[in-house]
PDB file of C-alpha atoms in Angstrom:
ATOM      1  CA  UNK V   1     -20.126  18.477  -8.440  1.00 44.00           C
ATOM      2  CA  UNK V   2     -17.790  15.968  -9.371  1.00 54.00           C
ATOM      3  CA  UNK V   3     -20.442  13.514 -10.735  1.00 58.00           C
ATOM      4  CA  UNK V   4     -21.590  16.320 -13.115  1.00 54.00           C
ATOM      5  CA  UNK V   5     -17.825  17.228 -14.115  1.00 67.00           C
ATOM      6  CA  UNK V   6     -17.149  13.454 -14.911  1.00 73.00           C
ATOM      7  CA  UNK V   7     -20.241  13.117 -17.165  1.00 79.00           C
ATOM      8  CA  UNK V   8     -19.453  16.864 -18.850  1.00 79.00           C
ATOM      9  CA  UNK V   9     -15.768  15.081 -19.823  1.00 78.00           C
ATOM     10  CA  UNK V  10     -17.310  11.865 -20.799  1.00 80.00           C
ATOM     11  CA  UNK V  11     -20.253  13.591 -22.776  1.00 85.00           C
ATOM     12  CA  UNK V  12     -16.926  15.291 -24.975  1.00 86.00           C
ATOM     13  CA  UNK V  13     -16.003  11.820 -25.572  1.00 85.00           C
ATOM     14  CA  UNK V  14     -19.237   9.917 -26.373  1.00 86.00           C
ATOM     15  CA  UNK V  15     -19.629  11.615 -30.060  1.00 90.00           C
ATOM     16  CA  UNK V  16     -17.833   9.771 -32.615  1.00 89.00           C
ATOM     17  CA  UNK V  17     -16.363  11.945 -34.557  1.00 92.00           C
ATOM     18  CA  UNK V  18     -14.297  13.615 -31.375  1.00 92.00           C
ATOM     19  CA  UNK V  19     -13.213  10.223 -30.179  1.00 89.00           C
ATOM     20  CA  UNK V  20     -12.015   9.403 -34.107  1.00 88.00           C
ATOM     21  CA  UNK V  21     -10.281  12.486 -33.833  1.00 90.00           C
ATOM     22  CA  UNK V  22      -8.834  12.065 -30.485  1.00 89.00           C
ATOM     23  CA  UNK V  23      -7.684   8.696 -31.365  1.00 84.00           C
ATOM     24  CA  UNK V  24      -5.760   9.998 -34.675  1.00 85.00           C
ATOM     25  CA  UNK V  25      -4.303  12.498 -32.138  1.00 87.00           C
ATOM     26  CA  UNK V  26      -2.883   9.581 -30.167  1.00 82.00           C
ATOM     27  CA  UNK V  27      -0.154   9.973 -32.438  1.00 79.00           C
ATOM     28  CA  UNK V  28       1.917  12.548 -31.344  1.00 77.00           C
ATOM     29  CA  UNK V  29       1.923  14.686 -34.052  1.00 81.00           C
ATOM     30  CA  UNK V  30      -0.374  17.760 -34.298  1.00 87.00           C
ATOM     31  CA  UNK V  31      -2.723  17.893 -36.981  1.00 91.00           C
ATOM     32  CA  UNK V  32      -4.917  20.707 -39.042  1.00 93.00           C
ATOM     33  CA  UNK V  33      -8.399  20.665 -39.008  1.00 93.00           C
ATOM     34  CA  UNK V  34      -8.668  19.579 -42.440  1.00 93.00           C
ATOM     35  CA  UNK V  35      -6.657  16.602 -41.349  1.00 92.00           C
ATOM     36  CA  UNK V  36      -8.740  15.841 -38.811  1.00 93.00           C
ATOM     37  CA  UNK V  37     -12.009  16.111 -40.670  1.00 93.00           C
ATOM     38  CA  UNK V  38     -11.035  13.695 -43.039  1.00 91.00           C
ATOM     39  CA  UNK V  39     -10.115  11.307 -39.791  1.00 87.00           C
ATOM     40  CA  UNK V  40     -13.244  11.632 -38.735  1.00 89.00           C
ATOM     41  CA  UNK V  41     -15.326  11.563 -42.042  1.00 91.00           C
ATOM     42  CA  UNK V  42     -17.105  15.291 -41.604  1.00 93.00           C
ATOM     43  CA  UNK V  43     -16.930  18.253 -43.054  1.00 95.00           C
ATOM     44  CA  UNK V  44     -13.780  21.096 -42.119  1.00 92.00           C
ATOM     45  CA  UNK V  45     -16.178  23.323 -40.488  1.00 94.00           C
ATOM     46  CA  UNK V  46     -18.013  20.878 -38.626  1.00 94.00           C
ATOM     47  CA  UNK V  47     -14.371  19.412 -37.439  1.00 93.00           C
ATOM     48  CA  UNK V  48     -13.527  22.785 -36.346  1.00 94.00           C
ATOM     49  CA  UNK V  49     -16.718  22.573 -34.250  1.00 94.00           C
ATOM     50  CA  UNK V  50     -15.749  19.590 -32.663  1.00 94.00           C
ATOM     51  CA  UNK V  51     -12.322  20.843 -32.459  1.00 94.00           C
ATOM     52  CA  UNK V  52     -13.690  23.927 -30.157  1.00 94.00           C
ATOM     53  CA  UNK V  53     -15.566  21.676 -28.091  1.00 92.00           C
ATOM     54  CA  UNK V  54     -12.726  19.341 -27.152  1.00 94.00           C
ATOM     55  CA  UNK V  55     -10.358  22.496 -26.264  1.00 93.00           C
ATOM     56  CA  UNK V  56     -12.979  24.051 -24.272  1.00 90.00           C
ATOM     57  CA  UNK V  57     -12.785  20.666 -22.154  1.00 88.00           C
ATOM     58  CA  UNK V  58      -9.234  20.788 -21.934  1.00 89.00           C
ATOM     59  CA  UNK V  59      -8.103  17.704 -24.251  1.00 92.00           C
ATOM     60  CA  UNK V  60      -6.325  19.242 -27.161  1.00 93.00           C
ATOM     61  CA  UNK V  61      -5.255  22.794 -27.449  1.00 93.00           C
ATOM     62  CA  UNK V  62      -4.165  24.987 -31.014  1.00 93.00           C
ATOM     63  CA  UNK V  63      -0.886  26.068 -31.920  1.00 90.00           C
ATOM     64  CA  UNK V  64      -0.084  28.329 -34.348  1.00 87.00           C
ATOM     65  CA  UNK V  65       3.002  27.763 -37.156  1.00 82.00           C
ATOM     66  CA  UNK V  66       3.194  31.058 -38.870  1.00 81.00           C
ATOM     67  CA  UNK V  67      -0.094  31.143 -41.425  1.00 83.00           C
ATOM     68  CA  UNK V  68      -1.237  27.919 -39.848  1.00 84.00           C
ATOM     69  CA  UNK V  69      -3.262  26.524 -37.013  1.00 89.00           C
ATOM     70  CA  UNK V  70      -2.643  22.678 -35.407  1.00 94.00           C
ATOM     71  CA  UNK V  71      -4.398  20.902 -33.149  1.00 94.00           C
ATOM     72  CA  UNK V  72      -2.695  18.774 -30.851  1.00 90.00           C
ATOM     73  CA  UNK V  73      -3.352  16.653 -27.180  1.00 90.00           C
ATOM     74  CA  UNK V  74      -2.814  19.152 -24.614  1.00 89.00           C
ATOM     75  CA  UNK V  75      -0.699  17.140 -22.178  1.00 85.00           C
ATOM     76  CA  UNK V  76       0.291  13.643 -21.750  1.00 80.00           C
ATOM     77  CA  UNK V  77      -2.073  13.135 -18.952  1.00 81.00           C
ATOM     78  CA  UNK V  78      -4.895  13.355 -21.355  1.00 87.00           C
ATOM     79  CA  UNK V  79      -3.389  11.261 -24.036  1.00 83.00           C
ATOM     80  CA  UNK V  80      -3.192   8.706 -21.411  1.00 79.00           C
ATOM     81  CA  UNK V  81      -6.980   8.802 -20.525  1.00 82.00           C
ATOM     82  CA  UNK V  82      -7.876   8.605 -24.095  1.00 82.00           C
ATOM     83  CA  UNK V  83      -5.233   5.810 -24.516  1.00 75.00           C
ATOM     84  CA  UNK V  84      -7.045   3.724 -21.223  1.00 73.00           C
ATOM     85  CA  UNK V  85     -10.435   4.295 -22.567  1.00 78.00           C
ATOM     86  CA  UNK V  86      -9.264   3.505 -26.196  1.00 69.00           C
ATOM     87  CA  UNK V  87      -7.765  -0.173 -24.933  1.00 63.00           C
ATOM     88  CA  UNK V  88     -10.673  -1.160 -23.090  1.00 63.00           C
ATOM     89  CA  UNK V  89     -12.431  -0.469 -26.487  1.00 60.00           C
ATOM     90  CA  UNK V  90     -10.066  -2.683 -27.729  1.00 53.00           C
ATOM     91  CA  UNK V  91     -10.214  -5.517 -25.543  1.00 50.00           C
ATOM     92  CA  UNK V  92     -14.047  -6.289 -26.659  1.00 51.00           C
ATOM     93  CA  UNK V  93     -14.132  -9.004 -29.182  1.00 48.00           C
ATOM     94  CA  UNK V  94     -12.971  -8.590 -32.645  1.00 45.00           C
ATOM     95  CA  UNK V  95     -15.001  -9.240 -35.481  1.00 46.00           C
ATOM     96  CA  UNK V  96     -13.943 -10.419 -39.034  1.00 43.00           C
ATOM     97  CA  UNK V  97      -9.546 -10.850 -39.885  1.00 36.00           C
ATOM     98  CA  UNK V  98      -8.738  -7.376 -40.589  1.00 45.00           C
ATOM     99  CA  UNK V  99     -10.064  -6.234 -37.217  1.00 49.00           C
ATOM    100  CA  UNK V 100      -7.674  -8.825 -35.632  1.00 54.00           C
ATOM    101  CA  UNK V 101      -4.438  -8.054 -37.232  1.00 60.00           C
ATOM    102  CA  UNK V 102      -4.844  -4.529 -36.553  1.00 68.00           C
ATOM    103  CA  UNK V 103      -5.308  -5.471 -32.715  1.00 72.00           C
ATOM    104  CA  UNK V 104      -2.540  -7.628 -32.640  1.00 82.00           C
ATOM    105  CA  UNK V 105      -0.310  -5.048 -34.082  1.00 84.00           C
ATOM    106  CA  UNK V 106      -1.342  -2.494 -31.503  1.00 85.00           C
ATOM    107  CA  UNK V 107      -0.797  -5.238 -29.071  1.00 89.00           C
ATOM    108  CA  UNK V 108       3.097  -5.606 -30.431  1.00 93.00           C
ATOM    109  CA  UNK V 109       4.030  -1.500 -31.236  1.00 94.00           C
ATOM    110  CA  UNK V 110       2.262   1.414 -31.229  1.00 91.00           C
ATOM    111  CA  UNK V 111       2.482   4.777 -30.053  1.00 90.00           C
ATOM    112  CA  UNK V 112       1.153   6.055 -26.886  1.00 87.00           C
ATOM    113  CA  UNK V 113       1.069   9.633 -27.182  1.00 85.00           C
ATOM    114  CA  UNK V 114       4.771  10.130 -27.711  1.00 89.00           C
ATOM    115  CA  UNK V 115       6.202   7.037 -26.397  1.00 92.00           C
ATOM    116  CA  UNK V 116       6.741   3.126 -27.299  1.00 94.00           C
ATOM    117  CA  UNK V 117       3.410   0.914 -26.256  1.00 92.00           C
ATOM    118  CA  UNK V 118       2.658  -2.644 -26.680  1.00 93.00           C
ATOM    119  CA  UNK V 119       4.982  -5.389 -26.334  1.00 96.00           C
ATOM    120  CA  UNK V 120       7.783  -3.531 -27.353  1.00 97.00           C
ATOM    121  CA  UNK V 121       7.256  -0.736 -25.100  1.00 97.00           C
ATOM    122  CA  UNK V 122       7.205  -3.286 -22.068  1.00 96.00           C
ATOM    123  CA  UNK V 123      10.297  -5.072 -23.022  1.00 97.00           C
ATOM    124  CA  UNK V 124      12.004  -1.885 -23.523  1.00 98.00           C
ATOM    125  CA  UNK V 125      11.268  -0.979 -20.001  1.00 97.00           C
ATOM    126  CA  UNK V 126      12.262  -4.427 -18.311  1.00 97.00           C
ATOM    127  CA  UNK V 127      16.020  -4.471 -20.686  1.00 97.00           C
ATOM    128  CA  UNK V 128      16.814  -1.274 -19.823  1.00 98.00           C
ATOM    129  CA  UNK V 129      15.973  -1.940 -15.893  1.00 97.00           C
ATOM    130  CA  UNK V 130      18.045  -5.355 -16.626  1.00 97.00           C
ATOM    131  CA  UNK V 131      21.056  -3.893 -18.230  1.00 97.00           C
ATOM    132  CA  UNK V 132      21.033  -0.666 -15.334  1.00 97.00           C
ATOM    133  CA  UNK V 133      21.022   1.634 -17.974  1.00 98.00           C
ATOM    134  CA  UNK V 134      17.678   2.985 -15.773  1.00 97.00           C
ATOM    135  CA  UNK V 135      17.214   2.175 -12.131  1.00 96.00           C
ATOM    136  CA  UNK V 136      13.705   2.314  -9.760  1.00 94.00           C
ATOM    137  CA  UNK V 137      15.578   1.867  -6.518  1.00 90.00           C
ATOM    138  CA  UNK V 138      14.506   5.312  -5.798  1.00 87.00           C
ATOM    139  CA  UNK V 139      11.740   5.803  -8.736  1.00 90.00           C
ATOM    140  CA  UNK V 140      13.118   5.748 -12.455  1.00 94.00           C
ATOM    141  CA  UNK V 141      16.003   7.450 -13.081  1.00 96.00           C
ATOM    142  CA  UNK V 142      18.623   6.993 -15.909  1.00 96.00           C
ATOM    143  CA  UNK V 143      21.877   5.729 -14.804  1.00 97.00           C
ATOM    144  CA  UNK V 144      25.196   7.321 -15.957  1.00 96.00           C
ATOM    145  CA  UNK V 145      25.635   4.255 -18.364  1.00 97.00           C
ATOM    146  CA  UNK V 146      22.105   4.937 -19.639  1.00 97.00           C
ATOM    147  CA  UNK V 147      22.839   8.385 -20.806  1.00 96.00           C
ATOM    148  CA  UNK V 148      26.262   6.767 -22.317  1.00 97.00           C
ATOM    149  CA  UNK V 149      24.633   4.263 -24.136  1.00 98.00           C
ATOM    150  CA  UNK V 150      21.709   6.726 -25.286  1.00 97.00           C
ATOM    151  CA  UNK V 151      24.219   9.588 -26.661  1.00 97.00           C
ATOM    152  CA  UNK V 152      26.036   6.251 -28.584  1.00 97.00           C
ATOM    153  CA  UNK V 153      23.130   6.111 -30.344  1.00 98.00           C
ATOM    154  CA  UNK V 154      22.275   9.352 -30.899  1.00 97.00           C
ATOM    155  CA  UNK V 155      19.755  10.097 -28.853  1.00 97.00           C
ATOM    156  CA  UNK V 156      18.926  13.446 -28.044  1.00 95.00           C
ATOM    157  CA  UNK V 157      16.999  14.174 -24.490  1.00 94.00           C
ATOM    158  CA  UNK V 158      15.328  17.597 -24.529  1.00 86.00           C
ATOM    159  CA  UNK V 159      15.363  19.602 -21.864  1.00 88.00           C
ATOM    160  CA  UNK V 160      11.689  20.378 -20.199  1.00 85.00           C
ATOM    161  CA  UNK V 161      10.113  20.474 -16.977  1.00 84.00           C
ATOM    162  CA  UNK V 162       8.474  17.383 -17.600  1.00 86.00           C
ATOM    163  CA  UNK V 163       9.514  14.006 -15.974  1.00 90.00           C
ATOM    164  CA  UNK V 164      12.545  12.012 -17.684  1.00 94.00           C
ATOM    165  CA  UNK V 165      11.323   8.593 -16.735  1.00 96.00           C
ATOM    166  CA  UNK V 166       7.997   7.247 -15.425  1.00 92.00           C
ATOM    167  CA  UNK V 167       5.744   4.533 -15.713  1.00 92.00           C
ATOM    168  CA  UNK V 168       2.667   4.183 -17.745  1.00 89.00           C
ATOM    169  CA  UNK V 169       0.355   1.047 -17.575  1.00 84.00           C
ATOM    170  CA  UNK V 170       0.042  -0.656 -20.226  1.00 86.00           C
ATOM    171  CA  UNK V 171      -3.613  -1.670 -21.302  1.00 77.00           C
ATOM    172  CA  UNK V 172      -2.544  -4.751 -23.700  1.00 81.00           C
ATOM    173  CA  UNK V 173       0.414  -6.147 -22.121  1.00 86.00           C
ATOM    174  CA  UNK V 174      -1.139  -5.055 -18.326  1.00 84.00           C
ATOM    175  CA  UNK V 175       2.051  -4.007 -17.052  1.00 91.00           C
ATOM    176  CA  UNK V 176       4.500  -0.665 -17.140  1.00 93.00           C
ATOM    177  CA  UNK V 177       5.828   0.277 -20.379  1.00 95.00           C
ATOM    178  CA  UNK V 178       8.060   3.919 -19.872  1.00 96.00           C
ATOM    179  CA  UNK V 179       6.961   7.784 -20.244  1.00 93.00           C
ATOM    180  CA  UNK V 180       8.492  10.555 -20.476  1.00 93.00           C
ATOM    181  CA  UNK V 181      11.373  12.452 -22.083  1.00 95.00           C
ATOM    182  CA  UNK V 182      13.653   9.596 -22.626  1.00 97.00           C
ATOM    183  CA  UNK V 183      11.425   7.541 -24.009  1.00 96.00           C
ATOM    184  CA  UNK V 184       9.551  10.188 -26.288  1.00 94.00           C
ATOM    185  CA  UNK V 185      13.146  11.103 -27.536  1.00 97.00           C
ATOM    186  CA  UNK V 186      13.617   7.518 -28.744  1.00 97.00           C
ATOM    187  CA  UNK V 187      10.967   7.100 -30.080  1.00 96.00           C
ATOM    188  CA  UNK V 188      11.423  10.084 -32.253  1.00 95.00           C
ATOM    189  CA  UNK V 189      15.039   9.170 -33.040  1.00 97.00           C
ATOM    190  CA  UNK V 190      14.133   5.742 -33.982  1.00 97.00           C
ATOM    191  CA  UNK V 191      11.603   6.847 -36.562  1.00 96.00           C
ATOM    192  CA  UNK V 192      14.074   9.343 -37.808  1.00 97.00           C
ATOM    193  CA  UNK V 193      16.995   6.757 -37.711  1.00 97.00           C
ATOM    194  CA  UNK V 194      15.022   4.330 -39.732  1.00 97.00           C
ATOM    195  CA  UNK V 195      14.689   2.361 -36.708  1.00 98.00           C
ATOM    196  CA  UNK V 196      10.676   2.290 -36.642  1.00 97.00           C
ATOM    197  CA  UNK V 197       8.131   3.623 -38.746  1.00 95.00           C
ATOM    198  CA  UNK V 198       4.434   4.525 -37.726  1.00 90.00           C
ATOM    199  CA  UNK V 199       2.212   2.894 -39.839  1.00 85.00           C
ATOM    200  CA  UNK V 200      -1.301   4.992 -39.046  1.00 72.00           C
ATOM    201  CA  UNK V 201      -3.771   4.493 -36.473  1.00 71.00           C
ATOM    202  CA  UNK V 202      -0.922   4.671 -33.738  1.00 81.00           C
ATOM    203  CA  UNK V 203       0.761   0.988 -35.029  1.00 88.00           C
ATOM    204  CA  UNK V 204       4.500   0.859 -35.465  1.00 94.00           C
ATOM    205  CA  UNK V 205       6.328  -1.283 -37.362  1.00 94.00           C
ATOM    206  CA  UNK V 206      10.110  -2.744 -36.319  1.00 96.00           C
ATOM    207  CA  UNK V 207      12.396  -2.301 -39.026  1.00 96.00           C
ATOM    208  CA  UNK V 208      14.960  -4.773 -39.126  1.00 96.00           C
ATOM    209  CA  UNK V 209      17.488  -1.656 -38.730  1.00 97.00           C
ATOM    210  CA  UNK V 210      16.094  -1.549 -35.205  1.00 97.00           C
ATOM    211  CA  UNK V 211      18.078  -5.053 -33.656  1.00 97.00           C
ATOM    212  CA  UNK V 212      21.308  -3.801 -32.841  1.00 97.00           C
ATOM    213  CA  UNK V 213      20.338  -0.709 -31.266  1.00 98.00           C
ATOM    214  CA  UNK V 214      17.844  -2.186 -29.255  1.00 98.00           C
ATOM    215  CA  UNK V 215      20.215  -4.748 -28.318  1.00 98.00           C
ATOM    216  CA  UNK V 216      22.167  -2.076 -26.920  1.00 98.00           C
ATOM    217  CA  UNK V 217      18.921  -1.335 -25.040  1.00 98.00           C
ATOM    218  CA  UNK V 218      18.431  -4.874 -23.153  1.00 97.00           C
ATOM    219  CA  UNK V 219      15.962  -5.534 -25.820  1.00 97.00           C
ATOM    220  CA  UNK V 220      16.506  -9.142 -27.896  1.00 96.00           C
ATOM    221  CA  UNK V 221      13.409  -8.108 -30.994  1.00 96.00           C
ATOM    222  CA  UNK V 222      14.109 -11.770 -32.532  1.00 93.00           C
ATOM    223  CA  UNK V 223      12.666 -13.483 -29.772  1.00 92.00           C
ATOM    224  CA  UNK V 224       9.365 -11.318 -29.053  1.00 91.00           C
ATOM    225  CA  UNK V 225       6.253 -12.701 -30.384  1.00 80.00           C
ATOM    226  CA  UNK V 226       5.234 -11.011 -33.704  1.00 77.00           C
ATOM    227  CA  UNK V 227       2.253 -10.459 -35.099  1.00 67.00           C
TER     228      UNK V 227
END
């Protein structure tokens, strides 16, 4: 039974179009059908066909905003999936210039799901375990100071049932990069606070507005390897 449920999730995931549009979905935002057509280069109604197929397997689910209908990942367990599956896509060799700078700056920022990936993400992670504004001496939690430091800079946590801190392998950098609430609130701040921008297919770019406050984070930007 389980061999026949892994090949019904992987069969979701072998057309094209639904892995364009889960991919575009790796954003974090939720997105209309329409939007999601164009993504993938088909038609609206045969997105929406596509779009029934991938909630019926449990990856993205619809939410309605008054007169309109979004389609978003259903939980960050399945962004993370599509994330692993879409790096190991990413790690075969790249062919022709354009392909390579858009590797290397998913390699440097991106989004995963809701949260900083790449090398960014990672040194976030290890400055923030450096300075103790988060600790792992009994899993990740954010210190006192952390929450000090992260109201300084206006960060807003949400409240939710869903884990403040935890770790999420990174498929680029091969080590831990953080997930969670924390993380997905600065990550929204920062974009807001004209700290980062996203600039499509899940790359973000570090604004030079970003150094101090991510100083204040443990993280030194100058001396990480751009792209």
């Amino acid at each position: 039974m389980e061999t026949i449920a892994l090949a019904e999730v992987a069969a979701v995931l072998a057309d094209p179009s639904r892995a364009s549009m889960c991919l575009a979905l790796l954003d974090g935002r939720a997105w209309t059908v329409t939007e999601l057509a164009g993504a993938a280069e088909v038609a609206a109604s045969t997105a929406s066909e596509h779009v029934t197929k991938l909630t019926e397997a449990g990856f993205v689910v619809r939410v309605k905003q008054g007169r309109h209908s979004y389609v978003r990942i259903a939980d960050p367990r399945v962004a993370e999936l599509i994330e692993h599956l879409a790096q190991h896509a990413e790690h075969r060799p790249v062919k022709g210039l354009r392909s390579s700078v858009r590797v290397k700056r998913l390699e440097f920022a991106r989004t995963c799901y809701d949260h900083l990936a790449g090398t960014v993400g990672v040194a976030l992670r290890d400055g923030m375990l450096t300075t103790g504004l988060i600790d792992e001496a009994d899993g990740l939690t954010l210190t006192a100071r952390g929450r000090e430091v992260l109201g300084a800079l206006g960060v807003e946590i949400a409240d939710g049932r869903r884990a403040m801190l935890r770790d999420c392998l990174d498929w680029t950098v091969r080590r831990d990069h953080l997930a969670g609430r924390v993380p997905a609130a600065l990550l929204s701040h920062g974009v807001s606070a004209g700290w980062l921008s996203r600039e499509g297919n899940r790359a973000v770019k570090v604004l030079p507005a970003a150094e101090k406050p991510f100083a204040d984070l443990g993280v030194d930007l100058a001396g990480l390897r751009r792209p």
